[in-house]
Amino acid sequence: MAELARSGNIREYNRLVPEYNRMAGGYNDAVEAYNVVLDEAEATVNLHNHLAGHAHDRPGSYLLAREYLTGG
């Protein structure tokens, strides 16, 4: 599209804009879905790291695990 804009082929550029926007929308949807998965993975890793590093704090670990499991 940049080449079309530079060459002055505005008609072809304008014809391709809706397709470009559709592809950009698809990309944005994929990024949003990825970020949801990333957030879930980070929460799981954070719980694992806490449990591994706080074995001595069973009551606190229990509360943290319950919060994690209930989505809190």
JSON list of C-alpha atoms in Angstrom, two decimals:
[
{"chain": "A", "resi": 1, "resn": "MET", "atom": "CA", "xyz": [0.00, 0.00, 0.00]},
{"chain": "A", "resi": 2, "resn": "ALA", "atom": "CA", "xyz": [2.87, 2.35, 0.69]},
{"chain": "A", "resi": 3, "resn": "GLU", "atom": "CA", "xyz": [4.11, 1.88, -2.87]},
{"chain": "A", "resi": 4, "resn": "LEU", "atom": "CA", "xyz": [0.65, 2.71, -4.24]},
{"chain": "A", "resi": 5, "resn": "ALA", "atom": "CA", "xyz": [0.51, 5.85, -2.14]},
{"chain": "A", "resi": 6, "resn": "ARG", "atom": "CA", "xyz": [3.99, 6.90, -3.31]},
{"chain": "A", "resi": 7, "resn": "SER", "atom": "CA", "xyz": [3.20, 6.20, -6.94]},
{"chain": "A", "resi": 8, "resn": "GLY", "atom": "CA", "xyz": [0.03, 8.28, -6.82]},
{"chain": "A", "resi": 9, "resn": "ASN", "atom": "CA", "xyz": [-2.24, 5.35, -7.68]},
{"chain": "A", "resi": 10, "resn": "ILE", "atom": "CA", "xyz": [-4.96, 6.61, -5.37]},
{"chain": "A", "resi": 11, "resn": "ARG", "atom": "CA", "xyz": [-7.78, 4.62, -7.00]},
{"chain": "A", "resi": 12, "resn": "GLU", "atom": "CA", "xyz": [-6.03, 1.27, -6.38]},
{"chain": "A", "resi": 13, "resn": "TYR", "atom": "CA", "xyz": [-4.93, 2.42, -2.92]},
{"chain": "A", "resi": 14, "resn": "ASN", "atom": "CA", "xyz": [-8.52, 3.28, -1.98]},
{"chain": "A", "resi": 15, "resn": "ARG", "atom": "CA", "xyz": [-9.72, -0.03, -3.38]},
{"chain": "A", "resi": 16, "resn": "LEU", "atom": "CA", "xyz": [-7.36, -1.91, -1.05]},
{"chain": "A", "resi": 17, "resn": "VAL", "atom": "CA", "xyz": [-8.08, 0.09, 2.13]},
{"chain": "A", "resi": 18, "resn": "PRO", "atom": "CA", "xyz": [-11.08, -2.05, 3.22]},
{"chain": "A", "resi": 19, "resn": "GLU", "atom": "CA", "xyz": [-9.07, -5.27, 2.81]},
{"chain": "A", "resi": 20, "resn": "TYR", "atom": "CA", "xyz": [-6.17, -3.77, 4.73]},
{"chain": "A", "resi": 21, "resn": "ASN", "atom": "CA", "xyz": [-8.53, -2.71, 7.52]},
{"chain": "A", "resi": 22, "resn": "ARG", "atom": "CA", "xyz": [-10.05, -6.19, 7.62]},
{"chain": "A", "resi": 23, "resn": "MET", "atom": "CA", "xyz": [-6.61, -7.73, 7.97]},
{"chain": "A", "resi": 24, "resn": "ALA", "atom": "CA", "xyz": [-5.63, -5.19, 10.65]},
{"chain": "A", "resi": 25, "resn": "GLY", "atom": "CA", "xyz": [-8.84, -6.04, 12.53]},
{"chain": "A", "resi": 26, "resn": "GLY", "atom": "CA", "xyz": [-7.99, -9.74, 12.36]},
{"chain": "A", "resi": 27, "resn": "TYR", "atom": "CA", "xyz": [-4.53, -9.02, 13.69]},
{"chain": "A", "resi": 28, "resn": "ASN", "atom": "CA", "xyz": [-5.93, -6.95, 16.53]},
{"chain": "A", "resi": 29, "resn": "ASP", "atom": "CA", "xyz": [-8.35, -9.76, 17.42]},
{"chain": "A", "resi": 30, "resn": "ALA", "atom": "CA", "xyz": [-5.47, -12.24, 17.45]},
{"chain": "A", "resi": 31, "resn": "VAL", "atom": "CA", "xyz": [-3.41, -9.96, 19.70]},
{"chain": "A", "resi": 32, "resn": "GLU", "atom": "CA", "xyz": [-6.34, -9.62, 22.11]},
{"chain": "A", "resi": 33, "resn": "ALA", "atom": "CA", "xyz": [-6.79, -13.41, 22.25]},
{"chain": "A", "resi": 34, "resn": "TYR", "atom": "CA", "xyz": [-3.04, -13.85, 22.78]},
{"chain": "A", "resi": 35, "resn": "ASN", "atom": "CA", "xyz": [-3.08, -11.36, 25.64]},
{"chain": "A", "resi": 36, "resn": "VAL", "atom": "CA", "xyz": [-5.89, -13.30, 27.35]},
{"chain": "A", "resi": 37, "resn": "VAL", "atom": "CA", "xyz": [-3.84, -16.50, 27.13]},
{"chain": "A", "resi": 38, "resn": "LEU", "atom": "CA", "xyz": [-0.74, -14.65, 28.32]},
{"chain": "A", "resi": 39, "resn": "ASP", "atom": "CA", "xyz": [-2.58, -13.23, 31.34]},
{"chain": "A", "resi": 40, "resn": "GLU", "atom": "CA", "xyz": [-3.83, -16.71, 32.27]},
{"chain": "A", "resi": 41, "resn": "ALA", "atom": "CA", "xyz": [-0.36, -18.19, 31.89]},
{"chain": "A", "resi": 42, "resn": "GLU", "atom": "CA", "xyz": [1.22, -15.44, 33.99]},
{"chain": "A", "resi": 43, "resn": "ALA", "atom": "CA", "xyz": [-1.34, -15.99, 36.76]},
{"chain": "A", "resi": 44, "resn": "THR", "atom": "CA", "xyz": [-0.57, -19.72, 36.73]},
{"chain": "A", "resi": 45, "resn": "VAL", "atom": "CA", "xyz": [3.18, -19.11, 36.83]},
{"chain": "A", "resi": 46, "resn": "ASN", "atom": "CA", "xyz": [2.82, -16.60, 39.63]},
{"chain": "A", "resi": 47, "resn": "LEU", "atom": "CA", "xyz": [0.81, -19.10, 41.68]},
{"chain": "A", "resi": 48, "resn": "HIS", "atom": "CA", "xyz": [3.35, -21.85, 41.01]},
{"chain": "A", "resi": 49, "resn": "ASN", "atom": "CA", "xyz": [6.25, -19.60, 41.98]},
{"chain": "A", "resi": 50, "resn": "HIS", "atom": "CA", "xyz": [4.51, -18.54, 45.17]},
{"chain": "A", "resi": 51, "resn": "LEU", "atom": "CA", "xyz": [3.71, -22.13, 46.14]},
{"chain": "A", "resi": 52, "resn": "ALA", "atom": "CA", "xyz": [7.27, -23.25, 45.39]},
{"chain": "A", "resi": 53, "resn": "GLY", "atom": "CA", "xyz": [8.80, -20.41, 47.36]},
{"chain": "A", "resi": 54, "resn": "HIS", "atom": "CA", "xyz": [6.41, -20.30, 50.30]},
{"chain": "A", "resi": 55, "resn": "ALA", "atom": "CA", "xyz": [6.04, -23.92, 51.32]},
{"chain": "A", "resi": 56, "resn": "HIS", "atom": "CA", "xyz": [6.41, -22.77, 54.93]},
{"chain": "A", "resi": 57, "resn": "ASP", "atom": "CA", "xyz": [3.33, -20.52, 54.62]},
{"chain": "A", "resi": 58, "resn": "ARG", "atom": "CA", "xyz": [0.63, -23.11, 54.08]},
{"chain": "A", "resi": 59, "resn": "PRO", "atom": "CA", "xyz": [-2.27, -20.91, 55.25]},
{"chain": "A", "resi": 60, "resn": "GLY", "atom": "CA", "xyz": [-1.19, -18.05, 52.99]},
{"chain": "A", "resi": 61, "resn": "SER", "atom": "CA", "xyz": [-0.59, -20.39, 50.07]},
{"chain": "A", "resi": 62, "resn": "TYR", "atom": "CA", "xyz": [-4.00, -21.95, 50.59]},
{"chain": "A", "resi": 63, "resn": "LEU", "atom": "CA", "xyz": [-5.67, -18.54, 50.48]},
{"chain": "A", "resi": 64, "resn": "LEU", "atom": "CA", "xyz": [-3.73, -17.56, 47.37]},
{"chain": "A", "resi": 65, "resn": "ALA", "atom": "CA", "xyz": [-4.62, -20.83, 45.63]},
{"chain": "A", "resi": 66, "resn": "ARG", "atom": "CA", "xyz": [-8.31, -20.39, 46.50]},
{"chain": "A", "resi": 67, "resn": "GLU", "atom": "CA", "xyz": [-8.24, -16.87, 45.12]},
{"chain": "A", "resi": 68, "resn": "TYR", "atom": "CA", "xyz": [-6.59, -18.15, 41.94]},
{"chain": "A", "resi": 69, "resn": "LEU", "atom": "CA", "xyz": [-9.11, -20.97, 41.51]},
{"chain": "A", "resi": 70, "resn": "THR", "atom": "CA", "xyz": [-12.11, -18.71, 42.04]},
{"chain": "A", "resi": 71, "resn": "GLY", "atom": "CA", "xyz": [-10.79, -16.10, 39.64]},
{"chain": "A", "resi": 72, "resn": "GLY", "atom": "CA", "xyz": [-10.29, -13.50, 42.33]}
]
